[in-house]
mmCIF file with all atom_site columns, C-alpha atoms in Angstrom:
data_model
loop_
_atom_site.group_PDB
_atom_site.id
_atom_site.type_symbol
_atom_site.label_atom_id
_atom_site.label_alt_id
_atom_site.label_comp_id
_atom_site.label_asym_id
_atom_site.label_entity_id
_atom_site.label_seq_id
_atom_site.pdbx_PDB_ins_code
_atom_site.Cartn_x
_atom_site.Cartn_y
_atom_site.Cartn_z
_atom_site.occupancy
_atom_site.B_iso_or_equiv
_atom_site.pdbx_formal_charge
_atom_site.auth_seq_id
_atom_site.auth_comp_id
_atom_site.auth_asym_id
_atom_site.auth_atom_id
_atom_site.pdbx_PDB_model_num
ATOM 1   C CA . MET A 1 1   ? 40.361 -70.140  84.792  1.00 79.00 ? 1   MET A CA 1
ATOM 2   C CA . THR A 1 2   ? 41.116 -67.487  87.004  1.00 90.00 ? 2   THR A CA 1
ATOM 3   C CA . ALA A 1 3   ? 37.527 -68.400  89.471  1.00 92.00 ? 3   ALA A CA 1
ATOM 4   C CA . THR A 1 4   ? 38.177 -71.807  88.803  1.00 93.00 ? 4   THR A CA 1
ATOM 5   C CA . LEU A 1 5   ? 41.750 -71.767  90.472  1.00 93.00 ? 5   LEU A CA 1
ATOM 6   C CA . ILE A 1 6   ? 40.214 -69.206  93.760  1.00 94.00 ? 6   ILE A CA 1
ATOM 7   C CA . TRP A 1 7   ? 37.655 -72.068  94.035  1.00 95.00 ? 7   TRP A CA 1
ATOM 8   C CA . ILE A 1 8   ? 40.512 -74.700  94.217  1.00 94.00 ? 8   ILE A CA 1
ATOM 9   C CA . LEU A 1 9   ? 42.410 -72.611  96.222  1.00 94.00 ? 9   LEU A CA 1
ATOM 10  C CA . VAL A 1 10  ? 39.425 -71.985  98.722  1.00 94.00 ? 10  VAL A CA 1
ATOM 11  C CA . VAL A 1 11  ? 39.173 -76.115  98.773  1.00 94.00 ? 11  VAL A CA 1
ATOM 12  C CA . LEU A 1 12  ? 42.721 -76.325  99.624  1.00 94.00 ? 12  LEU A CA 1
ATOM 13  C CA . VAL A 1 13  ? 42.284 -73.998  102.223 1.00 95.00 ? 13  VAL A CA 1
ATOM 14  C CA . ALA A 1 14  ? 39.249 -75.654  103.968 1.00 95.00 ? 14  ALA A CA 1
ATOM 15  C CA . VAL A 1 15  ? 40.545 -79.071  103.708 1.00 93.00 ? 15  VAL A CA 1
ATOM 16  C CA . GLY A 1 16  ? 43.847 -78.103  105.148 1.00 92.00 ? 16  GLY A CA 1
ATOM 17  C CA . LEU A 1 17  ? 41.848 -76.033  108.423 1.00 95.00 ? 17  LEU A CA 1
ATOM 18  C CA . TYR A 1 18  ? 39.579 -79.309  108.829 1.00 93.00 ? 18  TYR A CA 1
ATOM 19  C CA . LEU A 1 19  ? 43.202 -81.519  108.999 1.00 92.00 ? 19  LEU A CA 1
ATOM 20  C CA . SER A 1 20  ? 45.238 -78.928  111.575 1.00 93.00 ? 20  SER A CA 1
ATOM 21  C CA . TRP A 1 21  ? 41.825 -78.359  113.492 1.00 95.00 ? 21  TRP A CA 1
ATOM 22  C CA . THR A 1 22  ? 41.513 -82.509  113.563 1.00 93.00 ? 22  THR A CA 1
ATOM 23  C CA . ALA A 1 23  ? 45.774 -83.257  114.495 1.00 92.00 ? 23  ALA A CA 1
ATOM 24  C CA . GLY A 1 24  ? 45.316 -80.728  117.208 1.00 91.00 ? 24  GLY A CA 1
ATOM 25  C CA . ARG A 1 25  ? 42.219 -82.618  119.035 1.00 94.00 ? 25  ARG A CA 1
ATOM 26  C CA . LEU A 1 26  ? 44.680 -86.150  118.391 1.00 93.00 ? 26  LEU A CA 1
ATOM 27  C CA . ASP A 1 27  ? 46.762 -83.677  120.343 1.00 93.00 ? 27  ASP A CA 1
ATOM 28  C CA . ARG A 1 28  ? 44.465 -82.661  122.793 1.00 95.00 ? 28  ARG A CA 1
ATOM 29  C CA . LEU A 1 29  ? 43.491 -86.456  123.739 1.00 95.00 ? 29  LEU A CA 1
ATOM 30  C CA . HIS A 1 30  ? 46.514 -87.845  123.649 1.00 94.00 ? 30  HIS A CA 1
ATOM 31  C CA . ALA A 1 31  ? 47.405 -84.565  126.230 1.00 95.00 ? 31  ALA A CA 1
ATOM 32  C CA . ARG A 1 32  ? 44.740 -85.594  128.106 1.00 97.00 ? 32  ARG A CA 1
ATOM 33  C CA . ILE A 1 33  ? 45.945 -89.664  127.780 1.00 97.00 ? 33  ILE A CA 1
ATOM 34  C CA . ASP A 1 34  ? 49.214 -89.143  129.627 1.00 96.00 ? 34  ASP A CA 1
ATOM 35  C CA . ALA A 1 35  ? 47.400 -86.471  132.213 1.00 97.00 ? 35  ALA A CA 1
ATOM 36  C CA . ALA A 1 36  ? 45.025 -88.978  133.257 1.00 98.00 ? 36  ALA A CA 1
ATOM 37  C CA . ARG A 1 37  ? 48.112 -92.079  133.529 1.00 97.00 ? 37  ARG A CA 1
ATOM 38  C CA . ALA A 1 38  ? 49.558 -89.856  135.391 1.00 97.00 ? 38  ALA A CA 1
ATOM 39  C CA . ALA A 1 39  ? 46.738 -89.113  137.885 1.00 98.00 ? 39  ALA A CA 1
ATOM 40  C CA . LEU A 1 40  ? 45.995 -93.313  137.574 1.00 98.00 ? 40  LEU A CA 1
ATOM 41  C CA . ASP A 1 41  ? 49.849 -93.746  138.621 1.00 97.00 ? 41  ASP A CA 1
ATOM 42  C CA . ALA A 1 42  ? 49.203 -91.678  141.635 1.00 97.00 ? 42  ALA A CA 1
ATOM 43  C CA . GLN A 1 43  ? 46.193 -93.621  142.763 1.00 97.00 ? 43  GLN A CA 1
ATOM 44  C CA . LEU A 1 44  ? 47.607 -96.398  142.355 1.00 98.00 ? 44  LEU A CA 1
ATOM 45  C CA . LEU A 1 45  ? 50.726 -96.037  143.884 1.00 97.00 ? 45  LEU A CA 1
ATOM 46  C CA . ARG A 1 46  ? 48.274 -94.142  147.036 1.00 97.00 ? 46  ARG A CA 1
ATOM 47  C CA . ARG A 1 47  ? 46.879 -97.420  147.206 1.00 97.00 ? 47  ARG A CA 1
ATOM 48  C CA . ALA A 1 48  ? 49.771 -99.369  146.958 1.00 97.00 ? 48  ALA A CA 1
ATOM 49  C CA . SER A 1 49  ? 51.669 -96.965  150.133 1.00 96.00 ? 49  SER A CA 1
ATOM 50  C CA . VAL A 1 50  ? 48.604 -97.302  152.218 1.00 95.00 ? 50  VAL A CA 1
ATOM 51  C CA . ALA A 1 51  ? 47.757 -101.208 152.146 1.00 96.00 ? 51  ALA A CA 1
ATOM 52  C CA . GLN A 1 52  ? 51.556 -101.493 152.656 1.00 96.00 ? 52  GLN A CA 1
ATOM 53  C CA . GLU A 1 53  ? 51.658 -99.184  155.421 1.00 94.00 ? 53  GLU A CA 1
ATOM 54  C CA . LEU A 1 54  ? 48.643 -101.235 156.943 1.00 93.00 ? 54  LEU A CA 1
ATOM 55  C CA . ALA A 1 55  ? 50.305 -104.580 156.487 1.00 94.00 ? 55  ALA A CA 1
ATOM 56  C CA . THR A 1 56  ? 53.399 -103.018 158.677 1.00 93.00 ? 56  THR A CA 1
ATOM 57  C CA . SER A 1 57  ? 51.772 -100.818 161.381 1.00 90.00 ? 57  SER A CA 1
ATOM 58  C CA . GLY A 1 58  ? 51.224 -104.402 163.662 1.00 88.00 ? 58  GLY A CA 1
ATOM 59  C CA . VAL A 1 59  ? 47.027 -103.655 163.361 1.00 87.00 ? 59  VAL A CA 1
ATOM 60  C CA . LEU A 1 60  ? 46.641 -107.217 161.299 1.00 89.00 ? 60  LEU A CA 1
ATOM 61  C CA . ASP A 1 61  ? 46.763 -110.596 161.644 1.00 89.00 ? 61  ASP A CA 1
ATOM 62  C CA . PRO A 1 62  ? 50.637 -111.555 160.648 1.00 93.00 ? 62  PRO A CA 1
ATOM 63  C CA . ALA A 1 63  ? 49.167 -113.712 157.575 1.00 92.00 ? 63  ALA A CA 1
ATOM 64  C CA . ALA A 1 64  ? 46.578 -111.388 156.464 1.00 92.00 ? 64  ALA A CA 1
ATOM 65  C CA . SER A 1 65  ? 49.884 -108.391 156.888 1.00 94.00 ? 65  SER A CA 1
ATOM 66  C CA . MET A 1 66  ? 51.990 -110.507 154.366 1.00 96.00 ? 66  MET A CA 1
ATOM 67  C CA . VAL A 1 67  ? 49.912 -111.222 151.772 1.00 96.00 ? 67  VAL A CA 1
ATOM 68  C CA . LEU A 1 68  ? 48.951 -106.763 151.862 1.00 96.00 ? 68  LEU A CA 1
ATOM 69  C CA . TYR A 1 69  ? 52.555 -106.787 152.015 1.00 97.00 ? 69  TYR A CA 1
ATOM 70  C CA . GLU A 1 70  ? 53.962 -108.877 149.362 1.00 97.00 ? 70  GLU A CA 1
ATOM 71  C CA . ALA A 1 71  ? 50.800 -107.869 147.123 1.00 97.00 ? 71  ALA A CA 1
ATOM 72  C CA . ALA A 1 72  ? 51.597 -104.041 147.524 1.00 97.00 ? 72  ALA A CA 1
ATOM 73  C CA . HIS A 1 73  ? 55.621 -103.979 147.806 1.00 97.00 ? 73  HIS A CA 1
ATOM 74  C CA . ALA A 1 74  ? 54.658 -106.437 144.054 1.00 97.00 ? 74  ALA A CA 1
ATOM 75  C CA . ALA A 1 75  ? 52.528 -103.458 142.407 1.00 97.00 ? 75  ALA A CA 1
ATOM 76  C CA . ARG A 1 76  ? 55.129 -100.831 143.407 1.00 96.00 ? 76  ARG A CA 1
ATOM 77  C CA . GLN A 1 77  ? 58.461 -102.280 142.189 1.00 96.00 ? 77  GLN A CA 1
ATOM 78  C CA . ALA A 1 78  ? 56.342 -103.748 139.098 1.00 96.00 ? 78  ALA A CA 1
ATOM 79  C CA . GLU A 1 79  ? 58.027 -103.660 135.942 1.00 96.00 ? 79  GLU A CA 1
ATOM 80  C CA . GLU A 1 80  ? 55.577 -101.599 133.264 1.00 93.00 ? 80  GLU A CA 1
ATOM 81  C CA . GLU A 1 81  ? 53.864 -104.710 130.933 1.00 94.00 ? 81  GLU A CA 1
ATOM 82  C CA . LEU A 1 82  ? 53.470 -106.915 134.006 1.00 96.00 ? 82  LEU A CA 1
ATOM 83  C CA . ARG A 1 83  ? 51.808 -103.864 135.793 1.00 96.00 ? 83  ARG A CA 1
ATOM 84  C CA . GLU A 1 84  ? 48.317 -104.178 135.589 1.00 97.00 ? 84  GLU A CA 1
ATOM 85  C CA . VAL A 1 85  ? 48.773 -107.942 136.583 1.00 97.00 ? 85  VAL A CA 1
ATOM 86  C CA . ALA A 1 86  ? 50.636 -107.248 140.136 1.00 97.00 ? 86  ALA A CA 1
ATOM 87  C CA . GLU A 1 87  ? 47.739 -104.242 140.819 1.00 97.00 ? 87  GLU A CA 1
ATOM 88  C CA . SER A 1 88  ? 45.140 -106.650 140.217 1.00 97.00 ? 88  SER A CA 1
ATOM 89  C CA . GLU A 1 89  ? 47.091 -109.546 142.398 1.00 97.00 ? 89  GLU A CA 1
ATOM 90  C CA . LEU A 1 90  ? 46.772 -106.607 145.247 1.00 97.00 ? 90  LEU A CA 1
ATOM 91  C CA . SER A 1 91  ? 42.832 -105.716 143.989 1.00 97.00 ? 91  SER A CA 1
ATOM 92  C CA . GLN A 1 92  ? 42.753 -109.505 145.039 1.00 97.00 ? 92  GLN A CA 1
ATOM 93  C CA . ALA A 1 93  ? 44.464 -109.855 148.315 1.00 96.00 ? 93  ALA A CA 1
ATOM 94  C CA . LEU A 1 94  ? 42.978 -106.616 149.729 1.00 96.00 ? 94  LEU A CA 1
ATOM 95  C CA . ARG A 1 95  ? 39.963 -108.227 148.897 1.00 95.00 ? 95  ARG A CA 1
ATOM 96  C CA . ALA A 1 96  ? 40.900 -111.376 150.983 1.00 94.00 ? 96  ALA A CA 1
ATOM 97  C CA . VAL A 1 97  ? 42.078 -109.564 154.044 1.00 93.00 ? 97  VAL A CA 1
ATOM 98  C CA . PHE A 1 98  ? 39.300 -107.323 154.065 1.00 92.00 ? 98  PHE A CA 1
ATOM 99  C CA . ALA A 1 99  ? 36.444 -109.293 153.780 1.00 87.00 ? 99  ALA A CA 1
ATOM 100 C CA . ASP A 1 100 ? 34.799 -110.002 156.239 1.00 85.00 ? 100 ASP A CA 1
ATOM 101 C CA . ALA A 1 101 ? 33.824 -106.853 158.846 1.00 85.00 ? 101 ALA A CA 1
ATOM 102 C CA . PRO A 1 102 ? 35.344 -107.960 161.699 1.00 86.00 ? 102 PRO A CA 1
ATOM 103 C CA . GLN A 1 103 ? 38.864 -107.400 160.320 1.00 86.00 ? 103 GLN A CA 1
ATOM 104 C CA . VAL A 1 104 ? 38.148 -104.032 159.294 1.00 88.00 ? 104 VAL A CA 1
ATOM 105 C CA . ASP A 1 105 ? 36.363 -103.511 162.267 1.00 88.00 ? 105 ASP A CA 1
ATOM 106 C CA . VAL A 1 106 ? 39.807 -105.279 164.187 1.00 86.00 ? 106 VAL A CA 1
ATOM 107 C CA . VAL A 1 107 ? 41.430 -102.502 162.162 1.00 87.00 ? 107 VAL A CA 1
ATOM 108 C CA . ARG A 1 108 ? 39.356 -100.110 163.626 1.00 89.00 ? 108 ARG A CA 1
ATOM 109 C CA . GLU A 1 109 ? 39.591 -100.164 166.773 1.00 90.00 ? 109 GLU A CA 1
ATOM 110 C CA . ALA A 1 110 ? 43.121 -100.572 167.040 1.00 87.00 ? 110 ALA A CA 1
ATOM 111 C CA . PRO A 1 111 ? 45.495 -96.671  167.037 1.00 88.00 ? 111 PRO A CA 1
ATOM 112 C CA . GLY A 1 112 ? 45.493 -95.269  164.409 1.00 84.00 ? 112 GLY A CA 1
ATOM 113 C CA . GLY A 1 113 ? 43.376 -97.702  162.275 1.00 84.00 ? 113 GLY A CA 1
ATOM 114 C CA . GLU A 1 114 ? 40.310 -95.317  162.370 1.00 88.00 ? 114 GLU A CA 1
ATOM 115 C CA . ALA A 1 115 ? 42.616 -93.634  159.938 1.00 89.00 ? 115 ALA A CA 1
ATOM 116 C CA . ALA A 1 116 ? 43.845 -95.978  158.306 1.00 88.00 ? 116 ALA A CA 1
ATOM 117 C CA . ALA A 1 117 ? 41.018 -97.488  157.419 1.00 90.00 ? 117 ALA A CA 1
ATOM 118 C CA . HIS A 1 118 ? 39.719 -94.664  156.097 1.00 91.00 ? 118 HIS A CA 1
ATOM 119 C CA . GLU A 1 119 ? 42.350 -93.146  153.472 1.00 93.00 ? 119 GLU A CA 1
ATOM 120 C CA . LEU A 1 120 ? 42.137 -96.925  152.686 1.00 94.00 ? 120 LEU A CA 1
ATOM 121 C CA . ALA A 1 121 ? 39.091 -97.205  151.359 1.00 93.00 ? 121 ALA A CA 1
ATOM 122 C CA . GLU A 1 122 ? 39.766 -93.668  150.052 1.00 95.00 ? 122 GLU A CA 1
ATOM 123 C CA . ALA A 1 123 ? 42.708 -94.216  148.077 1.00 94.00 ? 123 ALA A CA 1
ATOM 124 C CA . VAL A 1 124 ? 40.293 -98.112  147.485 1.00 95.00 ? 124 VAL A CA 1
ATOM 125 C CA . ARG A 1 125 ? 37.549 -96.420  146.084 1.00 94.00 ? 125 ARG A CA 1
ATOM 126 C CA . ARG A 1 126 ? 39.623 -93.817  143.593 1.00 96.00 ? 126 ARG A CA 1
ATOM 127 C CA . VAL A 1 127 ? 41.255 -95.709  141.058 1.00 97.00 ? 127 VAL A CA 1
ATOM 128 C CA . PRO A 1 128 ? 38.750 -97.491  139.422 1.00 96.00 ? 128 PRO A CA 1
ATOM 129 C CA . MET A 1 129 ? 36.918 -93.713  138.841 1.00 97.00 ? 129 MET A CA 1
ATOM 130 C CA . ALA A 1 130 ? 40.975 -93.193  138.082 1.00 97.00 ? 130 ALA A CA 1
ATOM 131 C CA . ARG A 1 131 ? 41.363 -95.914  135.264 1.00 97.00 ? 131 ARG A CA 1
ATOM 132 C CA . ARG A 1 132 ? 37.902 -95.141  134.278 1.00 97.00 ? 132 ARG A CA 1
ATOM 133 C CA . PHE A 1 133 ? 39.300 -91.381  133.072 1.00 97.00 ? 133 PHE A CA 1
ATOM 134 C CA . HIS A 1 134 ? 42.052 -93.197  131.484 1.00 98.00 ? 134 HIS A CA 1
ATOM 135 C CA . ASN A 1 135 ? 40.769 -95.350  129.655 1.00 98.00 ? 135 ASN A CA 1
ATOM 136 C CA . ASP A 1 136 ? 37.504 -93.352  128.532 1.00 97.00 ? 136 ASP A CA 1
ATOM 137 C CA . ALA A 1 137 ? 40.599 -90.988  126.974 1.00 97.00 ? 137 ALA A CA 1
ATOM 138 C CA . VAL A 1 138 ? 42.421 -93.680  125.329 1.00 97.00 ? 138 VAL A CA 1
ATOM 139 C CA . GLY A 1 139 ? 38.248 -94.861  123.448 1.00 97.00 ? 139 GLY A CA 1
ATOM 140 C CA . ALA A 1 140 ? 38.264 -91.261  122.376 1.00 96.00 ? 140 ALA A CA 1
ATOM 141 C CA . ALA A 1 141 ? 42.108 -91.869  120.431 1.00 95.00 ? 141 ALA A CA 1
ATOM 142 C CA . ARG A 1 142 ? 41.509 -94.423  119.148 1.00 95.00 ? 142 ARG A CA 1
ATOM 143 C CA . ARG A 1 143 ? 37.856 -93.836  117.524 1.00 95.00 ? 143 ARG A CA 1
ATOM 144 C CA . LEU A 1 144 ? 39.771 -90.824  116.338 1.00 94.00 ? 144 LEU A CA 1
ATOM 145 C CA . ARG A 1 145 ? 42.673 -92.778  115.506 1.00 92.00 ? 145 ARG A CA 1
ATOM 146 C CA . GLU A 1 146 ? 40.855 -95.506  113.988 1.00 92.00 ? 146 GLU A CA 1
ATOM 147 C CA . HIS A 1 147 ? 39.786 -92.917  111.017 1.00 92.00 ? 147 HIS A CA 1
ATOM 148 C CA . ARG A 1 148 ? 40.878 -92.986  106.819 1.00 93.00 ? 148 ARG A CA 1
ATOM 149 C CA . LYS A 1 149 ? 41.532 -89.181  106.694 1.00 92.00 ? 149 LYS A CA 1
ATOM 150 C CA . VAL A 1 150 ? 44.325 -89.584  110.306 1.00 91.00 ? 150 VAL A CA 1
ATOM 151 C CA . ARG A 1 151 ? 45.358 -92.146  109.048 1.00 90.00 ? 151 ARG A CA 1
ATOM 152 C CA . TRP A 1 152 ? 45.298 -91.235  105.828 1.00 93.00 ? 152 TRP A CA 1
ATOM 153 C CA . PHE A 1 153 ? 47.286 -87.986  106.365 1.00 92.00 ? 153 PHE A CA 1
ATOM 154 C CA . ARG A 1 154 ? 49.454 -89.375  109.249 1.00 90.00 ? 154 ARG A CA 1
ATOM 155 C CA . LEU A 1 155 ? 48.155 -86.737  111.529 1.00 89.00 ? 155 LEU A CA 1
ATOM 156 C CA . ALA A 1 156 ? 48.705 -88.635  114.197 1.00 86.00 ? 156 ALA A CA 1
ATOM 157 C CA . GLY A 1 157 ? 52.347 -88.574  114.134 1.00 85.00 ? 157 GLY A CA 1
ATOM 158 C CA . HIS A 1 158 ? 54.719 -91.092  115.351 1.00 86.00 ? 158 HIS A CA 1
ATOM 159 C CA . ALA A 1 159 ? 53.131 -91.331  119.022 1.00 86.00 ? 159 ALA A CA 1
ATOM 160 C CA . PRO A 1 160 ? 52.298 -94.557  119.554 1.00 88.00 ? 160 PRO A CA 1
ATOM 161 C CA . PHE A 1 161 ? 48.819 -95.987  119.877 1.00 88.00 ? 161 PHE A CA 1
ATOM 162 C CA . PRO A 1 162 ? 47.353 -95.354  123.710 1.00 92.00 ? 162 PRO A CA 1
ATOM 163 C CA . PRO A 1 163 ? 46.790 -99.087  125.456 1.00 95.00 ? 163 PRO A CA 1
ATOM 164 C CA . ALA A 1 164 ? 43.645 -99.327  127.722 1.00 96.00 ? 164 ALA A CA 1
ATOM 165 C CA . PHE A 1 165 ? 45.047 -100.165 131.157 1.00 97.00 ? 165 PHE A CA 1
ATOM 166 C CA . GLU A 1 166 ? 43.025 -102.856 132.127 1.00 96.00 ? 166 GLU A CA 1
ATOM 167 C CA . MET A 1 167 ? 42.992 -104.795 135.118 1.00 96.00 ? 167 MET A CA 1
ATOM 168 C CA . ASP A 1 168 ? 40.825 -105.943 138.668 1.00 95.00 ? 168 ASP A CA 1
ATOM 169 C CA . ASP A 1 169 ? 39.764 -102.909 139.859 1.00 93.00 ? 169 ASP A CA 1
ATOM 170 C CA . GLU A 1 170 ? 37.004 -103.838 142.366 1.00 94.00 ? 170 GLU A CA 1
ATOM 171 C CA . PRO A 1 171 ? 37.755 -102.646 145.678 1.00 92.00 ? 171 PRO A CA 1
ATOM 172 C CA . PRO A 1 172 ? 36.373 -104.734 149.042 1.00 92.00 ? 172 PRO A CA 1
ATOM 173 C CA . ALA A 1 173 ? 33.065 -104.901 149.690 1.00 87.00 ? 173 ALA A CA 1
ATOM 174 C CA . ALA A 1 174 ? 33.563 -105.062 154.065 1.00 84.00 ? 174 ALA A CA 1
ATOM 175 C CA . LEU A 1 175 ? 36.548 -101.700 154.016 1.00 82.00 ? 175 LEU A CA 1
ATOM 176 C CA . VAL A 1 176 ? 34.053 -99.219  151.249 1.00 80.00 ? 176 VAL A CA 1
ATOM 177 C CA . GLU A 1 177 ? 30.984 -99.999  153.413 1.00 75.00 ? 177 GLU A CA 1
ATOM 178 C CA . ARG A 1 178 ? 31.962 -99.029  156.762 1.00 58.00 ? 178 ARG A CA 1
ATOM 179 C CA . ALA A 1 179 ? 34.217 -95.756  154.972 1.00 57.00 ? 179 ALA A CA 1
ATOM 180 C CA . ALA A 1 180 ? 30.314 -94.695  154.123 1.00 56.00 ? 180 ALA A CA 1
#
């Protein structure tokens, strides 16, 4: 009888340790999502800021400046629910403004344009990487949260289900090619 109780106790302790380890893993994934989201927000803000600076620098023609400025301003001021759409529109505006290589050359030839074009190209290049890191962390957390043991034992607590950040982040080819 005591041997059976000891085995039951050992099994319960092992199950408890496994559930505790799983809850810790889930907590670390949520922390990774928070860090990745902060990095993504920083890269998106950097891209919008550089685009806004370039739009107000007087280097671009007035129509391109207005399109780029409005898209960058909308991306910086967007509510959380509309952020993906605003960031996608900024990507589209960047592709429209820098659709051809001569436009990039005009920016580079202006005083301070070389640095501005390089900074914008770097910002545009980093956004897809930051978004990929964020969405990879979200995917890992979602896969773990879908397991029965996590749902049955409520190992996620009251943490909301993590959303992925979906946006159009394709960089303007002429800008990225010239920066490389």
